[in-house]
C-alpha atoms as a printed R data frame, in Angstrom:
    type eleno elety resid chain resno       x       y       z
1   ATOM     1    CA   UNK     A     1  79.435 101.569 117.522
2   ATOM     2    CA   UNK     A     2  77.386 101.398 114.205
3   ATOM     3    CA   UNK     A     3  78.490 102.218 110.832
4   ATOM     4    CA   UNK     A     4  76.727 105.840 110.147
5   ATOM     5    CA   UNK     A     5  76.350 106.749 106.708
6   ATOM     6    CA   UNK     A     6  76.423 110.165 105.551
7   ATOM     7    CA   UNK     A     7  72.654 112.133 104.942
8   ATOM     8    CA   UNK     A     8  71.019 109.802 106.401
9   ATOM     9    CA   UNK     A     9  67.494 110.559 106.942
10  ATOM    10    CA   UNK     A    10  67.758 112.510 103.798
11  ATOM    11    CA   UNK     A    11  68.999 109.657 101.499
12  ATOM    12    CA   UNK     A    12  66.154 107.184 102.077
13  ATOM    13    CA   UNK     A    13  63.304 108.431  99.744
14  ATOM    14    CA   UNK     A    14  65.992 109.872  97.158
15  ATOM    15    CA   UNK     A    15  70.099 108.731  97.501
16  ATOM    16    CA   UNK     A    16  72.377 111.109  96.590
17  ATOM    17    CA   UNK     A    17  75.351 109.604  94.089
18  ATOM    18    CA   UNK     A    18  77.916 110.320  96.914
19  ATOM    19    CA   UNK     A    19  75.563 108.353  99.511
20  ATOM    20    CA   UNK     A    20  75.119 105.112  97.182
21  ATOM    21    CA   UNK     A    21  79.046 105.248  96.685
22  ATOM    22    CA   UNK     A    22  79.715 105.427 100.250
23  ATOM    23    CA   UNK     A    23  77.265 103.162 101.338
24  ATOM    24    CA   UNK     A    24  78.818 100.167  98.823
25  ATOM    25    CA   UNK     A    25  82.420 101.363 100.359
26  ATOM    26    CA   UNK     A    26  81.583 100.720 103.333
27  ATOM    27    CA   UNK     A    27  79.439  97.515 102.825
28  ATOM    28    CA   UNK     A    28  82.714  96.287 100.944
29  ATOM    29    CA   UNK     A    29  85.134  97.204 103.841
30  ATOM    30    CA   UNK     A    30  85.192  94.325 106.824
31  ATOM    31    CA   UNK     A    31  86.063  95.587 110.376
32  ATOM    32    CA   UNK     A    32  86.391  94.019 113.849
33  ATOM    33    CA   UNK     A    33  85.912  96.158 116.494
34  ATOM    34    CA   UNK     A    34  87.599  94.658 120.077
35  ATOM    35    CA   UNK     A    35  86.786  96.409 123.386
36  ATOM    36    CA   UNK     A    36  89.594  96.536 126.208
37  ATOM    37    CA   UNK     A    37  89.467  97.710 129.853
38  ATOM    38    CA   UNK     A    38  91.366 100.705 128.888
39  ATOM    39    CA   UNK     A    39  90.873 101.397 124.955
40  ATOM    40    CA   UNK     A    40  88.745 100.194 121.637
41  ATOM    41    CA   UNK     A    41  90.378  98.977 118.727
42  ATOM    42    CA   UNK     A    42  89.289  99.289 115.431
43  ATOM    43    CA   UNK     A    43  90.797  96.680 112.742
44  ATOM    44    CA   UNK     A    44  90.456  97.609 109.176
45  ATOM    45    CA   UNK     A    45  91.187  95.161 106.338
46  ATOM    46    CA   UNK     A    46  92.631  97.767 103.446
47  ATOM    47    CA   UNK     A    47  95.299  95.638 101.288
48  ATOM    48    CA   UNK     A    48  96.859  96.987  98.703
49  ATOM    49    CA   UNK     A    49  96.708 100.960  99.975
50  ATOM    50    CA   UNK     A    50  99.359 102.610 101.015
51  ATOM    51    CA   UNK     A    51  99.492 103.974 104.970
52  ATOM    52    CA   UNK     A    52 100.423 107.284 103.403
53  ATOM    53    CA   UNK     A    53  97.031 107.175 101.722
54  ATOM    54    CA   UNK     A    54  94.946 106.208 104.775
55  ATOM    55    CA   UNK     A    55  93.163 108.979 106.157
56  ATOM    56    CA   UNK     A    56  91.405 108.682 109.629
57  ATOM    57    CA   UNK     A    57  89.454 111.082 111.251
58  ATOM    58    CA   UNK     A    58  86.615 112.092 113.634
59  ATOM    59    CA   UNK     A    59  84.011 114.124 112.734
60  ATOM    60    CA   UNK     A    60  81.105 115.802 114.696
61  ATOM    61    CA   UNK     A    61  82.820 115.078 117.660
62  ATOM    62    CA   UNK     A    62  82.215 111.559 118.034
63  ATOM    63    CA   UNK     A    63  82.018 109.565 114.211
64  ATOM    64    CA   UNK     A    64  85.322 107.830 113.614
65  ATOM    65    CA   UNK     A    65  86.096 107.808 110.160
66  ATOM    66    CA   UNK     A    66  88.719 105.528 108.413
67  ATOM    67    CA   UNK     A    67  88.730 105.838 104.239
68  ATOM    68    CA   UNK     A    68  90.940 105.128 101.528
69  ATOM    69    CA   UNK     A    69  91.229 104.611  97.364
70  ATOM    70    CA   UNK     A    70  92.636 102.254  95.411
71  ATOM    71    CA   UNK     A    71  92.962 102.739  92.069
72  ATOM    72    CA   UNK     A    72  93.393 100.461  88.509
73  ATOM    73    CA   UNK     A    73  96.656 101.348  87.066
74  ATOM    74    CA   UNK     A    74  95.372 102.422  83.841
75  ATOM    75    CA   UNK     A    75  98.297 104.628  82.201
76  ATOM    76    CA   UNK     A    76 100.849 102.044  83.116
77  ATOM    77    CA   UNK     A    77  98.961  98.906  81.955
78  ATOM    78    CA   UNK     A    78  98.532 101.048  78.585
79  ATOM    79    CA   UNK     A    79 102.147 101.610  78.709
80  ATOM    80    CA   UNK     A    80 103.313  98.261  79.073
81  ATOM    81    CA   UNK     A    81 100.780  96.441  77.076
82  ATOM    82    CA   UNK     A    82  98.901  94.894  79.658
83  ATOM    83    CA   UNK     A    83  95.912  92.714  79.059
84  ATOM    84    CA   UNK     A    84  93.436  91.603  81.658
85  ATOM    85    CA   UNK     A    85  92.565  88.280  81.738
86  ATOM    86    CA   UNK     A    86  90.451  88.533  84.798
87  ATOM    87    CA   UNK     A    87  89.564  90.810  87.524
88  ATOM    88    CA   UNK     A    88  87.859  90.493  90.955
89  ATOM    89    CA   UNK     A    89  90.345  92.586  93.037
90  ATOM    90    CA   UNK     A    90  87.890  95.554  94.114
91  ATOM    91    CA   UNK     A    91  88.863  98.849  93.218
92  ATOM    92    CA   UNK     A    92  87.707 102.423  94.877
93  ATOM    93    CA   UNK     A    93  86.824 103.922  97.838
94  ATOM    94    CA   UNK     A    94  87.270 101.834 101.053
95  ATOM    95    CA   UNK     A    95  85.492 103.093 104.204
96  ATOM    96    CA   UNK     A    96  83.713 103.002 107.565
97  ATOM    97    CA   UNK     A    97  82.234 105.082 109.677
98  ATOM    98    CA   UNK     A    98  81.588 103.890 113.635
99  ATOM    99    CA   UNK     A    99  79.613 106.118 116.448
100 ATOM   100    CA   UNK     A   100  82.355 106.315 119.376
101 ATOM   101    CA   UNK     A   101  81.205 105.607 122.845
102 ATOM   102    CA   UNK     A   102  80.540 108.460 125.117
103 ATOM   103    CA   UNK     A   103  83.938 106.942 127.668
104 ATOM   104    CA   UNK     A   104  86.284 107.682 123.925
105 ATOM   105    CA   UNK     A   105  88.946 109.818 124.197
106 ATOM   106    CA   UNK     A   106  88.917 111.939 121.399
107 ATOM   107    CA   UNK     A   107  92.509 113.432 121.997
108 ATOM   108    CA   UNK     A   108  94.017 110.061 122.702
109 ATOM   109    CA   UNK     A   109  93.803 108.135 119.209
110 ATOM   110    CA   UNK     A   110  96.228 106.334 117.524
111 ATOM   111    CA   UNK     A   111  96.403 104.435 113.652
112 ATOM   112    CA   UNK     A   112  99.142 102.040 112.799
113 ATOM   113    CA   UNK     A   113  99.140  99.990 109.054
114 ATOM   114    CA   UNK     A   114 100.961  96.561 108.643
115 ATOM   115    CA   UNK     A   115 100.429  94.207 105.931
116 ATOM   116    CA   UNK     A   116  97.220  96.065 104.200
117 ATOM   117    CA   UNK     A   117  95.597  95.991 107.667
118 ATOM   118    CA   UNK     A   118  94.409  99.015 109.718
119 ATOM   119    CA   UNK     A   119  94.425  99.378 113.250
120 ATOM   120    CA   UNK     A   120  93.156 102.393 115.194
121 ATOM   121    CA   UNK     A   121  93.238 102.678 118.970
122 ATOM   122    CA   UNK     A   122  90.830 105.055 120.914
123 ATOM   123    CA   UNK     A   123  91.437 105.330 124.750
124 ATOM   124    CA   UNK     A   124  89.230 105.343 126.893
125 ATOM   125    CA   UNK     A   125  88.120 107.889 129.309
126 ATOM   126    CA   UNK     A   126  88.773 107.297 133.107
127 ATOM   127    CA   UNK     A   127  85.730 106.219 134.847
128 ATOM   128    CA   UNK     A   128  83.850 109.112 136.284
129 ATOM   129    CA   UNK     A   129  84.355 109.364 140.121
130 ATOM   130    CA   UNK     A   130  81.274 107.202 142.442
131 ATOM   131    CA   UNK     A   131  78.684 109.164 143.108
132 ATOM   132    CA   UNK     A   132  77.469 109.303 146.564
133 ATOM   133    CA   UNK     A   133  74.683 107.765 147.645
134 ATOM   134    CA   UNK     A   134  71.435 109.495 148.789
135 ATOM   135    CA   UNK     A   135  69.224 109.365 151.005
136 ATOM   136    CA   UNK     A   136  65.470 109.165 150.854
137 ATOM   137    CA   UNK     A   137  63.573 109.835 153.906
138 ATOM   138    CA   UNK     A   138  60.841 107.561 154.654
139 ATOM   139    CA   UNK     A   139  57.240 108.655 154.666
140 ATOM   140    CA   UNK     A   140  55.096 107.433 157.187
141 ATOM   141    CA   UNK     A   141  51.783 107.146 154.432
142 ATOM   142    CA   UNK     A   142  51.322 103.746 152.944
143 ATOM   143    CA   UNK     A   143  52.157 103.615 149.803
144 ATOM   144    CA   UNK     A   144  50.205 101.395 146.912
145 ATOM   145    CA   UNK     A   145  53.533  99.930 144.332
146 ATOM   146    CA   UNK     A   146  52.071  98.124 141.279
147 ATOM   147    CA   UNK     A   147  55.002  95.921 139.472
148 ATOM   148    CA   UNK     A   148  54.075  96.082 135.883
149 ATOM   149    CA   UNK     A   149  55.679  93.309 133.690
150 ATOM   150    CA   UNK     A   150  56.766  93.506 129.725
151 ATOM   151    CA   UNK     A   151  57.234  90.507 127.744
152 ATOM   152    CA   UNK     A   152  60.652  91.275 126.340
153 ATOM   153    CA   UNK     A   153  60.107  90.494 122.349
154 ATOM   154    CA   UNK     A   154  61.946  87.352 120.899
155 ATOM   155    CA   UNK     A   155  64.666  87.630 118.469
156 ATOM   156    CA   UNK     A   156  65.486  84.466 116.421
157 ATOM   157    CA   UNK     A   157  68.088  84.708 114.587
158 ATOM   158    CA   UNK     A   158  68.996  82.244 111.379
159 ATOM   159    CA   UNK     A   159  72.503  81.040 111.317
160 ATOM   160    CA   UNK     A   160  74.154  79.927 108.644
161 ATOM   161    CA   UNK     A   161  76.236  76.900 109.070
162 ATOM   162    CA   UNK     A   162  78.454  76.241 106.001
163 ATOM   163    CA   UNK     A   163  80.920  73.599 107.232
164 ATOM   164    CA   UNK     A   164  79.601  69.846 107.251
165 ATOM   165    CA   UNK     A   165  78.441  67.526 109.994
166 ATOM   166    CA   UNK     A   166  80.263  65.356 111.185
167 ATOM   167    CA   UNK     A   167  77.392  62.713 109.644
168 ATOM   168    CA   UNK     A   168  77.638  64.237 106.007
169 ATOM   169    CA   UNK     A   169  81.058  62.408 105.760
170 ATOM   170    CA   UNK     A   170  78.506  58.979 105.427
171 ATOM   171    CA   UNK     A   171  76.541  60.130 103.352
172 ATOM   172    CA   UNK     A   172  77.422  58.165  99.919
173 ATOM   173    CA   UNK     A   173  79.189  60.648  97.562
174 ATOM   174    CA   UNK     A   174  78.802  63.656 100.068
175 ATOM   175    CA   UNK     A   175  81.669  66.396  99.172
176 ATOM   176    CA   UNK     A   176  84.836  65.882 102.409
177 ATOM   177    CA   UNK     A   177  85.153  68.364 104.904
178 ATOM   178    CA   UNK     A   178  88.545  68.976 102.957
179 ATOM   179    CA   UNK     A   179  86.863  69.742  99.592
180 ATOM   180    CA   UNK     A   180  84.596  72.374 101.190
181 ATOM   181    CA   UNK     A   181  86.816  74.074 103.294
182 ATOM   182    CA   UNK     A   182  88.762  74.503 100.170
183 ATOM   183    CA   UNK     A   183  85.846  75.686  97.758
184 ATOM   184    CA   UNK     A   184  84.846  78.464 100.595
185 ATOM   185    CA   UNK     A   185  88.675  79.544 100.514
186 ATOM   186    CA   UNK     A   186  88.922  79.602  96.649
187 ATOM   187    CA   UNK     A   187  85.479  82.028  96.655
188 ATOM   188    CA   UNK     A   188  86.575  84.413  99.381
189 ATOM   189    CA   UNK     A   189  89.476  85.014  97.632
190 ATOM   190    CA   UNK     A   190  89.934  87.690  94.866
191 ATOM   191    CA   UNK     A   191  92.435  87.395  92.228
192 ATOM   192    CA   UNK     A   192  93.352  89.774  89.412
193 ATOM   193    CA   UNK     A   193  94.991  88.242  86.341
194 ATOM   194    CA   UNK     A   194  97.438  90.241  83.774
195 ATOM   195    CA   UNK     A   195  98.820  88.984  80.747
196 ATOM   196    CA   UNK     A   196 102.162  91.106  79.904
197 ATOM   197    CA   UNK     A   197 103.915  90.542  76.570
198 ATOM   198    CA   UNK     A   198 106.402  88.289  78.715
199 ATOM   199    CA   UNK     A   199 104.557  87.197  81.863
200 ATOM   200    CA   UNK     A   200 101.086  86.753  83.459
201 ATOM   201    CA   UNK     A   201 101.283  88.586  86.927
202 ATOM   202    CA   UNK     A   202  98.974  87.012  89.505
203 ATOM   203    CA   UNK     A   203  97.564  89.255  92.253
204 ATOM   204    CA   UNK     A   204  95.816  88.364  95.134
205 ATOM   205    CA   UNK     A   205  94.288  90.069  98.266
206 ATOM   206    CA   UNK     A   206  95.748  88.508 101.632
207 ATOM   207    CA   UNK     A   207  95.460  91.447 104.159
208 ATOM   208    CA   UNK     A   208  97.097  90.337 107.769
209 ATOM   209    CA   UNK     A   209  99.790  87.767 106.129
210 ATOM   210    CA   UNK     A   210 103.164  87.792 105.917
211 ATOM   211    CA   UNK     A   211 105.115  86.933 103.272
212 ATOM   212    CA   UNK     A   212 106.216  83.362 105.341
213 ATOM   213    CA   UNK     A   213 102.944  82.738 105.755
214 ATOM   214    CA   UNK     A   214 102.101  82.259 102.173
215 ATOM   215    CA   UNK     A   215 103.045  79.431 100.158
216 ATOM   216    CA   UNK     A   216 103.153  79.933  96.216
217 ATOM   217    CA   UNK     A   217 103.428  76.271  94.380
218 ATOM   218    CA   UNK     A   218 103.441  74.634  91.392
219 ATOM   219    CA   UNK     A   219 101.517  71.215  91.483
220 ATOM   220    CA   UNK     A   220 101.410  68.594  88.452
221 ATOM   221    CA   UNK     A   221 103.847  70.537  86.193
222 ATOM   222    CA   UNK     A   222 100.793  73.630  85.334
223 ATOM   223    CA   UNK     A   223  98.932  74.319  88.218
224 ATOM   224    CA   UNK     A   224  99.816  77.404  90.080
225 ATOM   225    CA   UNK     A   225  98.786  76.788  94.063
226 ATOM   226    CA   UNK     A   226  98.370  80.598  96.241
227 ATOM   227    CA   UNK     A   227  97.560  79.234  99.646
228 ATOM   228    CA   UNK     A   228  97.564  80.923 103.705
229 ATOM   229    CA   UNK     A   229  96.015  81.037 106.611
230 ATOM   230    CA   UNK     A   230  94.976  83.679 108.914
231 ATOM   231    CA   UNK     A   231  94.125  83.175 112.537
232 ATOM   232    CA   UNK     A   232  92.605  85.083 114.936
233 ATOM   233    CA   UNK     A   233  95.058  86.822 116.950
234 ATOM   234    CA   UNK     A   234  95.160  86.016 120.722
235 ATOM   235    CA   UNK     A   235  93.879  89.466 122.195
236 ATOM   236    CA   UNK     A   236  95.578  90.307 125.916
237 ATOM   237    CA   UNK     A   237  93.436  89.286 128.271
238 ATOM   238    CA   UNK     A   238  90.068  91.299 129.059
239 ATOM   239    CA   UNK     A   239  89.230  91.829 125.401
240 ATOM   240    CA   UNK     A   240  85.861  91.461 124.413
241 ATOM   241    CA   UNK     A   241  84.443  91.565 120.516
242 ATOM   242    CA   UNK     A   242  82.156  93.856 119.554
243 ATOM   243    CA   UNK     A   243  82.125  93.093 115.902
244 ATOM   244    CA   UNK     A   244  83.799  90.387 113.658
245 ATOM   245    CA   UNK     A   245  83.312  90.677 110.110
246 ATOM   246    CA   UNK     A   246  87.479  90.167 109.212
247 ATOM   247    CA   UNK     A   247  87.602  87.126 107.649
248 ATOM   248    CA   UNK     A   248  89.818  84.336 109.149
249 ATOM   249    CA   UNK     A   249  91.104  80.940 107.680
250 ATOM   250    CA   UNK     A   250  92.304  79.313 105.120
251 ATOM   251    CA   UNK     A   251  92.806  81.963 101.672
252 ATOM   252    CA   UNK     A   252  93.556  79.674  98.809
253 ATOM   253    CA   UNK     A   253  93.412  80.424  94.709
254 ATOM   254    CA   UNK     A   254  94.403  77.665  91.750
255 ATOM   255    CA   UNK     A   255  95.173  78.602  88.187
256 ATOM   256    CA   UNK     A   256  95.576  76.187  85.216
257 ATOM   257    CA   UNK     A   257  99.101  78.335  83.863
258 ATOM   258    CA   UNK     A   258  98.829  78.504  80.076
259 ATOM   259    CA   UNK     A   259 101.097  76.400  78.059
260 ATOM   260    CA   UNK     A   260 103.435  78.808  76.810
261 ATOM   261    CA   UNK     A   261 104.128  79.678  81.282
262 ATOM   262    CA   UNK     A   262 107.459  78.826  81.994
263 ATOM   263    CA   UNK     A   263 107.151  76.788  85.418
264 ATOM   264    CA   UNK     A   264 110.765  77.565  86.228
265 ATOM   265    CA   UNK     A   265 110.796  81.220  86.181
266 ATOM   266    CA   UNK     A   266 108.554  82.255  88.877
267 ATOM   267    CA   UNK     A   267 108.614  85.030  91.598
268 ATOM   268    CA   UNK     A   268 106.668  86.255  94.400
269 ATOM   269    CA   UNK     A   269 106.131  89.688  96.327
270 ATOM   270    CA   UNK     A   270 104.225  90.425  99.239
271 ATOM   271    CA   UNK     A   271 103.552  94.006  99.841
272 ATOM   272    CA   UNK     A   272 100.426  95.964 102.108
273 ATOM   273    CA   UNK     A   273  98.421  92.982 101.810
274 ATOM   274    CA   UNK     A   274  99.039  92.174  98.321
275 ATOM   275    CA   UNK     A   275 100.507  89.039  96.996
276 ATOM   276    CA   UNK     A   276 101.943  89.603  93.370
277 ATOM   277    CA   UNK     A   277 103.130  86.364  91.124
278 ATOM   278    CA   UNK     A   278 104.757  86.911  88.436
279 ATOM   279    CA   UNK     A   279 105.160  83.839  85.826
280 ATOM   280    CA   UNK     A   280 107.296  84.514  82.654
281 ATOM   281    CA   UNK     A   281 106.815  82.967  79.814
282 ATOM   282    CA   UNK     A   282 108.573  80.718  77.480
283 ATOM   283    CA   UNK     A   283 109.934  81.952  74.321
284 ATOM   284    CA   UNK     A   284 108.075  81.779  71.181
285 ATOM   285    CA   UNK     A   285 109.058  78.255  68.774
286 ATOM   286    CA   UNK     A   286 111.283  79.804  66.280
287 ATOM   287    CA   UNK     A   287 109.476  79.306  62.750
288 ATOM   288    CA   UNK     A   288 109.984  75.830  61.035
289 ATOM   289    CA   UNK     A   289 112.051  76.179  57.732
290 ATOM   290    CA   UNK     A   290 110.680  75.556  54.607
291 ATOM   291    CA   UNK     A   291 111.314  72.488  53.491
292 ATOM   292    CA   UNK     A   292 112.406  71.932  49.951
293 ATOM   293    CA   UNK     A   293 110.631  69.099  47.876
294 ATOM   294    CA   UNK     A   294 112.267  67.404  44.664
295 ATOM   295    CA   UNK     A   295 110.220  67.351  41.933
296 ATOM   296    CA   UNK     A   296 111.023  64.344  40.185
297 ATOM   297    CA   UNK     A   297 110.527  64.091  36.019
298 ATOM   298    CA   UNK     A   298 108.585  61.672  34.788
């Protein structure tokens, strides 16, 4: 079940436009794929993109293909005088492509969208029926069998290990466990920022949470806090992994809120994976009178 981009063969000496777009879509778009007794499930990360918008489909008979846009709102930022004041939220196409396994049931597939996640289920074919077994008649001439043996080729792979030892915690000045569980959750989280005439609207990717599962803070009178978690989800029993790439912990953003935020007036929305804060902002100081000096005479 690999990810099969389009023009393959074709594209590797000269890439088309359409195969370097599609090839950073689907680089961009994190899947698990989860293997049952009876089905495969595909699980999509898409937040912010409506299921109407979804479109999943097979193509030459056995590619899956899941795809979507999101797009900047450009003519209603205009409108409304809308300033970015940073943006890491990725816009565009989102896709993947996976080769199906020969036991998929094409006719039997189902998509369902929750929360700005994407999950597809493919049945799977019943088991063809046992063959019976054969039998070979023994030949009475002596036969000469040579075993030949192949060294199987060893594959090391490099792993990665972010989190700290349990011995970096002695080290003198070594950063906690705390701090760099934090740090990783801060990066792996994109934020867009937009400064309105009356607000700054915070926006943040959290595909898979609910809206109880987020917490939205304010900590030491100007620091906004965006925190959640998500877990892996307890598959029924007989479910194996085929491929994690979903990310899963803690998400986590801070912003130092300008001074002119006003602390007290802040809402939240959670919507297809998309966390929106809105902070208003305090009304302008009205403009000092002039003050009058007496000029005295001499």
């Amino acid at each position: 079940m690999l990810d099969i981009p389009e023009e393959q063969e074709k594209s590797r000496n000269n890439p088309s436009r359409a195969y370097v777009r599609d090839a950073k879509a689907m680089a961009a778009t994190p899947a698990d794929v989860i293997e049952y007794p009876t089905s495969y499930v595909f699980i999509v990360d898409m937040p912010g993109i409506n299921h109407g918008d979804i479109k999943v489909q097979v193509e030459n008979e056995n590619v899956l293909v899941v795809s979507g846009e999101r797009k900047r709102e450009k003519e209603k930022d205009e409108k409304e005088g809308v300033k970015y004041v940073r943006m890491e939220r990725r816009v565009g196409k989102f896709m993947r492509k996976f080769a199906l396994p020969e036991n998929a049931n094409m006719d039997k597939i189902s998509a369902v969208c929750q929360d700005g996640v994407l999950r597809v289920t493919v049945e799977k074919l019943p088991p063809p029926e046992p063959k019976k077994p054969k039998t070979i008649e023994l030949q009475k001439r002596k036969m000469d069998l040579r075993i030949m043996g192949f060294d199987s080729p060893l594959l090391n792979t490099l792993q990665h290990m972010m989190d700290l030892s349990d011995e970096t915690e002695k080290i003198p000045n070594a950063p906690s466990k705390v701090y760099m569980r934090d740090a990783k959750a801060m990066a792996a989280t994109p934020a867009d920022i937009k400064e309105y005439p009356k607000s700054y609207v915070f926006i943040v990717d959290m595909p898979g949470l609910k809206s109880g599962d987020i917490k939205v803070q304010v900590e030491d009178d100007n620091m906004l806090l965006i925190s959640g978690e998500r877990k892996r989800e307890e598959e029924k029993e007989g479910a194996k992994y085929v491929r994690m790439e979903r990310r899963v912990g803690k998400f986590m953003r801070k912003f130092a809120l300008p001074e002119n935020a006003n602390a007290d007036a802040i809402s939240a929305i959670c919507q297809d994976g998309v966390l929106t804060v809105t902070v208003e902002k305090l009304p302008p100081p009205e403009p000092k009178k002039p003050k009058t000096i007496e000029v005295k005479i001499a």
